[in-house]
Tab-separated table of C-alpha atoms and ligand atoms in Angstrom:
chain	number	residue	atom	x	y	z
A	1	MET	CA	-16.828	-3.027	-0.188
A	2	LYS	CA	-14.392	-1.647	-2.779
A	3	ILE	CA	-11.639	0.394	-1.200
A	4	ILE	CA	-8.390	2.054	-2.221
A	5	LEU	CA	-5.719	2.895	0.356
A	6	LEU	CA	-3.741	5.967	-0.566
A	7	GLY	CA	-0.837	7.568	1.259
A	8	PRO	CA	2.904	8.135	1.232
A	9	PRO	CA	5.418	5.356	1.908
A	10	GLY	CA	5.357	4.531	5.604
A	11	ALA	CA	1.934	6.118	6.164
A	12	GLY	CA	0.466	2.932	7.607
A	13	LYS	CA	-1.395	1.512	4.602
A	14	GLY	CA	-0.256	-2.078	5.128
A	15	THR	CA	-0.870	-1.885	8.875
A	16	GLN	CA	-4.410	-0.585	8.420
A	17	ALA	CA	-5.014	-3.022	5.562
A	18	ALA	CA	-4.489	-5.874	8.039
A	19	ASN	CA	-7.045	-4.284	10.404
A	20	ILE	CA	-9.536	-3.785	7.566
A	21	VAL	CA	-9.151	-7.420	6.460
A	22	ASP	CA	-9.804	-8.614	10.028
A	23	THR	CA	-12.958	-6.524	10.336
A	24	TYR	CA	-14.439	-6.539	6.831
A	25	GLY	CA	-12.919	-9.659	5.276
A	26	VAL	CA	-12.137	-8.068	1.903
A	27	PRO	CA	-9.203	-9.439	-0.136
A	28	HIS	CA	-6.084	-7.315	0.309
A	29	ILE	CA	-4.317	-6.541	-2.959
A	30	SER	CA	-0.931	-4.939	-2.413
A	31	THR	CA	1.106	-4.371	-5.566
A	32	GLY	CA	4.226	-4.026	-3.395
A	33	ASP	CA	3.549	-7.448	-1.821
A	34	ILE	CA	2.924	-8.980	-5.279
A	35	PHE	CA	6.244	-7.601	-6.552
A	36	ARG	CA	8.126	-8.799	-3.441
A	37	LYS	CA	6.639	-12.283	-3.832
A	38	ASN	CA	7.787	-12.357	-7.463
A	39	ILE	CA	11.273	-11.200	-6.454
A	40	LYS	CA	11.456	-13.929	-3.815
A	41	GLU	CA	10.363	-16.545	-6.351
A	42	GLY	CA	12.770	-15.239	-9.009
A	43	THR	CA	10.117	-14.779	-11.711
A	44	GLU	CA	10.657	-12.660	-14.850
A	45	LEU	CA	8.354	-10.000	-13.396
A	46	GLY	CA	10.333	-10.072	-10.148
A	47	LYS	CA	13.621	-9.565	-11.970
A	48	LYS	CA	12.269	-6.607	-13.926
A	49	ALA	CA	10.512	-5.008	-10.929
A	50	GLN	CA	13.474	-5.362	-8.584
A	51	GLU	CA	15.704	-2.805	-10.294
A	52	TYR	CA	13.028	-0.116	-10.025
A	53	ILE	CA	12.044	-0.987	-6.461
A	54	ASN	CA	15.635	-0.903	-5.228
A	55	GLN	CA	16.031	2.586	-6.673
A	56	GLY	CA	12.781	3.787	-5.130
A	57	LYS	CA	11.237	4.337	-8.548
A	58	LEU	CA	7.821	3.227	-9.745
A	59	VAL	CA	7.693	-0.058	-11.611
A	60	PRO	CA	6.517	0.782	-15.180
A	61	ASP	CA	2.758	0.903	-15.749
A	62	GLU	CA	2.923	-1.871	-18.384
A	63	LEU	CA	4.133	-4.281	-15.710
A	64	THR	CA	1.672	-3.100	-13.080
A	65	CYS	CA	-1.756	-2.316	-14.544
A	66	GLY	CA	-2.585	-5.656	-16.179
A	67	LEU	CA	-1.533	-7.451	-13.037
A	68	VAL	CA	-4.056	-5.546	-10.943
A	69	ALA	CA	-6.863	-5.905	-13.497
A	70	SER	CA	-6.435	-9.664	-13.639
A	71	ARG	CA	-6.299	-9.897	-9.838
A	72	ILE	CA	-9.534	-7.939	-9.293
A	73	SER	CA	-11.287	-9.979	-11.962
A	74	GLU	CA	-10.837	-13.095	-9.810
A	75	ASP	CA	-13.867	-14.582	-8.080
A	76	ASP	CA	-12.948	-13.561	-4.537
A	77	CYS	CA	-13.096	-9.886	-5.557
A	78	LYS	CA	-16.734	-10.011	-6.748
A	79	ASP	CA	-18.096	-8.575	-3.506
A	80	GLY	CA	-15.203	-6.323	-2.701
A	81	PHE	CA	-11.490	-5.711	-2.581
A	82	MET	CA	-8.953	-3.392	-1.082
A	83	LEU	CA	-6.184	-1.976	-3.237
A	84	ASP	CA	-3.056	-0.975	-1.313
A	85	GLY	CA	-0.361	0.840	-3.274
A	86	PHE	CA	-2.332	1.022	-6.515
A	87	PRO	CA	-3.018	3.331	-8.276
A	88	ARG	CA	0.161	5.344	-7.793
A	89	ASN	CA	-0.047	7.818	-10.658
A	90	ILE	CA	-2.719	9.399	-12.855
A	91	PHE	CA	-2.180	6.885	-15.666
A	92	GLN	CA	-2.904	3.973	-13.294
A	93	ALA	CA	-5.935	5.781	-11.852
A	94	GLU	CA	-7.360	6.373	-15.346
A	95	TYR	CA	-6.650	2.752	-16.258
A	96	LEU	CA	-8.459	1.525	-13.143
A	97	ASN	CA	-11.341	3.903	-13.729
A	98	LYS	CA	-11.792	2.569	-17.261
A	99	TYR	CA	-11.624	-1.031	-16.056
A	100	LEU	CA	-14.183	-0.436	-13.276
A	101	THR	CA	-16.560	1.479	-15.553
A	102	GLU	CA	-16.431	-1.248	-18.205
A	103	ASN	CA	-17.198	-3.849	-15.556
A	104	ASN	CA	-19.921	-1.820	-13.835
A	105	VAL	CA	-18.060	-1.622	-10.554
A	106	ALA	CA	-18.150	1.449	-8.314
A	107	LEU	CA	-15.561	2.382	-5.710
A	108	ASP	CA	-16.962	2.877	-2.215
A	109	LYS	CA	-14.113	4.795	-0.628
A	110	VAL	CA	-10.601	6.015	-1.167
A	111	ILE	CA	-8.979	6.094	2.265
A	112	ASN	CA	-6.252	8.731	2.135
A	113	ILE	CA	-3.875	8.376	5.081
A	114	GLU	CA	-2.107	11.689	5.670
A	115	VAL	CA	1.130	11.747	7.660
A	116	ASP	CA	3.593	14.602	8.229
A	117	SER	CA	6.665	14.024	6.086
A	118	GLU	CA	9.056	14.284	9.088
A	119	LEU	CA	7.561	11.060	10.481
A	120	LEU	CA	7.765	8.978	7.324
A	121	ILE	CA	11.493	8.211	7.258
A	122	GLU	CA	11.513	6.977	10.850
A	123	ARG	CA	8.421	4.877	10.208
A	124	ALA	CA	9.780	3.213	7.080
A	125	CYS	CA	13.345	2.739	8.342
A	126	GLY	CA	12.106	1.156	11.592
A	127	ARG	CA	9.730	-1.163	9.755
A	128	ARG	CA	10.297	-4.894	10.075
A	129	ILE	CA	8.309	-7.450	8.127
A	130	CYS	CA	7.710	-11.156	8.421
A	131	LYS	CA	8.732	-12.711	5.118
A	132	ASN	CA	6.633	-15.749	5.924
A	133	CYS	CA	3.206	-14.279	6.765
A	134	GLY	CA	3.612	-10.614	5.812
A	135	ALA	CA	2.903	-9.166	9.264
A	136	THR	CA	4.356	-5.673	9.759
A	137	TYR	CA	6.051	-4.343	12.892
A	138	HIS	CA	8.001	-1.283	13.933
A	139	ILE	CA	11.035	-1.433	16.204
A	140	LYS	CA	9.695	1.482	18.266
A	141	PHE	CA	6.018	2.065	17.472
A	142	ASN	CA	4.764	-1.492	17.080
A	143	PRO	CA	7.390	-3.971	18.307
A	144	SER	CA	6.958	-7.713	18.191
A	145	LYS	CA	6.745	-9.445	21.582
A	146	LYS	CA	10.042	-11.257	21.058
A	147	ASP	CA	12.805	-9.202	19.461
A	148	GLY	CA	13.132	-10.064	15.745
A	149	ILE	CA	10.491	-12.823	15.852
A	150	CYS	CA	6.987	-12.646	14.324
A	151	ASP	CA	4.157	-12.827	16.912
A	152	VAL	CA	1.884	-14.596	14.431
A	153	CYS	CA	4.084	-17.339	12.988
A	154	GLN	CA	7.380	-17.184	14.964
A	155	SER	CA	9.454	-16.641	11.796
A	156	ALA	CA	12.402	-14.246	11.734
A	157	LEU	CA	11.647	-10.606	10.913
A	158	THR	CA	13.546	-8.817	8.167
A	159	GLN	CA	14.011	-5.316	6.874
A	160	ARG	CA	12.990	-4.499	3.315
A	161	PRO	CA	16.048	-3.600	1.190
A	162	ASP	CA	14.256	-0.425	0.065
A	163	ASP	CA	13.637	0.740	3.658
A	164	ASN	CA	16.899	2.656	3.964
A	165	GLU	CA	17.019	6.425	4.357
A	166	GLU	CA	18.208	7.171	0.825
A	167	THR	CA	15.609	5.016	-0.938
A	168	VAL	CA	12.791	6.116	1.364
A	169	SER	CA	13.614	9.791	0.597
A	170	GLN	CA	13.496	8.978	-3.100
A	171	ARG	CA	10.142	7.179	-2.660
A	172	ILE	CA	8.735	10.211	-0.823
A	173	GLN	CA	9.778	12.436	-3.757
A	174	VAL	CA	8.077	10.040	-6.178
A	175	TYR	CA	4.977	10.099	-3.979
A	176	LEU	CA	4.869	13.913	-4.007
A	177	SER	CA	5.265	14.240	-7.764
A	178	GLU	CA	3.340	11.208	-9.040
A	179	THR	CA	0.937	9.896	-6.395
A	180	LYS	CA	-0.211	12.957	-4.445
A	181	PRO	CA	-2.118	14.339	-7.476
A	182	LEU	CA	-4.500	11.403	-6.945
A	183	VAL	CA	-5.816	13.146	-3.825
A	184	ASP	CA	-7.331	15.857	-6.037
A	185	TYR	CA	-8.374	13.269	-8.623
A	186	TYR	CA	-10.450	11.300	-6.081
A	187	THR	CA	-11.644	14.406	-4.238
A	188	GLU	CA	-13.249	15.496	-7.501
A	189	LYS	CA	-14.920	12.090	-7.755
A	190	ASN	CA	-16.360	12.559	-4.243
A	191	VAL	CA	-15.102	9.247	-2.874
A	192	ILE	CA	-12.204	10.339	-0.686
A	193	ALA	CA	-11.944	10.169	3.098
A	194	ASN	CA	-8.927	11.993	4.526
A	195	ILE	CA	-7.609	10.275	7.634
A	196	ASN	CA	-5.140	11.740	10.127
A	197	GLY	CA	-2.393	9.125	10.061
A	198	ASN	CA	-0.193	10.951	12.607
A	199	GLN	CA	-2.192	9.369	15.420
A	200	ASP	CA	-1.481	6.014	16.992
A	201	ILE	CA	-2.382	2.862	15.064
A	202	ASN	CA	-5.641	2.118	16.920
A	203	LYS	CA	-6.948	5.662	16.655
A	204	VAL	CA	-6.209	5.718	12.912
A	205	PHE	CA	-8.243	2.530	12.548
A	206	GLU	CA	-11.145	4.008	14.566
A	207	ASP	CA	-11.247	6.915	12.103
A	208	ILE	CA	-11.117	4.557	9.115
A	209	LYS	CA	-14.051	2.522	10.480
A	210	ALA	CA	-16.047	5.718	10.943
A	211	ALA	CA	-15.262	6.722	7.355
A	212	LEU	CA	-16.379	3.332	6.046
A	213	ALA	CA	-19.603	3.237	8.112
B	1	ADP	P1	5.179	1.493	0.567
B	1	ADP	O1	3.922	0.928	1.139
B	1	ADP	O2	6.250	1.628	1.598
B	1	ADP	O3	4.987	2.728	-0.223
B	1	ADP	P2	4.950	-0.638	-1.387
B	1	ADP	O4	5.136	-1.967	-0.771
B	1	ADP	O5	3.578	-0.195	-1.693
B	1	ADP	O6	5.720	0.419	-0.462
B	1	ADP	O7	5.794	-0.517	-2.719
B	1	ADP	C1	7.167	-0.833	-2.769
B	1	ADP	C2	7.702	-0.498	-4.137
B	1	ADP	O8	7.045	-1.313	-5.125
B	1	ADP	C3	7.487	0.932	-4.603
B	1	ADP	O9	8.499	1.819	-4.144
B	1	ADP	C4	7.511	0.766	-6.121
B	1	ADP	O10	8.842	0.639	-6.588
B	1	ADP	C5	6.827	-0.579	-6.315
B	1	ADP	N1	5.368	-0.424	-6.521
B	1	ADP	C6	4.387	-0.828	-5.690
B	1	ADP	N2	3.174	-0.533	-6.194
B	1	ADP	C7	3.404	0.089	-7.382
B	1	ADP	C8	2.554	0.657	-8.388
B	1	ADP	N3	1.211	0.688	-8.258
B	1	ADP	N4	3.154	1.194	-9.482
B	1	ADP	C9	4.484	1.191	-9.637
B	1	ADP	N5	5.337	0.694	-8.726
B	1	ADP	C10	4.811	0.142	-7.601
B	2	ADP	P1	2.847	1.655	4.295
B	2	ADP	O1	2.202	0.348	3.888
B	2	ADP	O2	1.951	2.829	4.086
B	2	ADP	O3	4.204	1.861	3.692
B	2	ADP	P2	3.133	0.405	6.949
B	2	ADP	O4	1.758	0.033	7.366
B	2	ADP	O5	4.023	-0.688	6.529
B	2	ADP	O6	3.080	1.609	5.867
B	2	ADP	O7	3.779	1.220	8.159
B	2	ADP	C1	5.117	1.713	8.102
B	2	ADP	C2	5.775	1.502	9.456
B	2	ADP	O8	5.193	2.390	10.425
B	2	ADP	C3	5.597	0.096	10.022
B	2	ADP	O9	6.779	-0.258	10.714
B	2	ADP	C4	4.411	0.231	10.974
B	2	ADP	O10	4.490	-0.687	12.059
B	2	ADP	C5	4.545	1.670	11.456
B	2	ADP	N1	3.244	2.330	11.660
B	2	ADP	C6	2.104	2.162	10.942
B	2	ADP	N2	1.133	2.978	11.400
B	2	ADP	C7	1.671	3.678	12.432
B	2	ADP	C8	1.159	4.686	13.321
B	2	ADP	N3	-0.100	5.124	13.227
B	2	ADP	N4	2.008	5.184	14.270
B	2	ADP	C9	3.288	4.741	14.347
B	2	ADP	N5	3.827	3.807	13.550
B	2	ADP	C10	3.027	3.272	12.595
B	3	ZN	ZN1	4.842	-14.097	10.511
């Protein structure tokens, strides 16, 4: 299965990606996670990406597109993959489309998670992540069992530096101007499934499974 997860920052893409991996076993390719790993490891890419990420801007396409193409050309993506956070603008979507066409690969579904903008800031600012295993929590909507400790691996939870109100607002603006046009782009290609992401986490996943069935 070849899937794209689309939606504003804080919509629940990463959370649902974990559910989709558990159920369908497809590799999860998150450009945000790849950038954060590079920042943590202090690579050249990490250094370049960091300044954009901290300002809530998109990392330039030249640093992003090739990275995704080489990742989906790996062996484990032969039978399927799930892109989370890519594409994020029309240029990236056209780039991906060209790559897939040249390699005779068809997308099965673009899962578009729609969430009212009033909810997004609270979701992103209350997000806590495990730096060790990548699990995602929310202080109010999806708390870990022990305060500040990951349920999966017992490591300490942290807050992403870009999950503050100012940067999240900026990211929402970038979403509206650059990423939202992809909803029309994929609607025209007849591969989109619009999912009501205002519901609780389990109900959102039920709707995603129905859309993928
Ligand atoms: P969220 O899921 O909250 O929207 P991500 O983890 O997907 O956040 O992305 C974090 C940041 O990484 C973005 O704000 C952006 O700066 C950068 N980023 C991630 N994916 C892309 C992409 N496809 N193109 C450009 N920048 C990206
Ligand atoms: P994205 O990857 O789209 O930025 P996440 O999956 O990281 O979003 O979710 C953002 C925050 O909102 C996390 O703290 C997560 O636990 C929480 N969250 C995700 N889905 C829901 C939901 N349906 N209802 C309430 N909170 C949610
Ligand atoms: Zn963990």
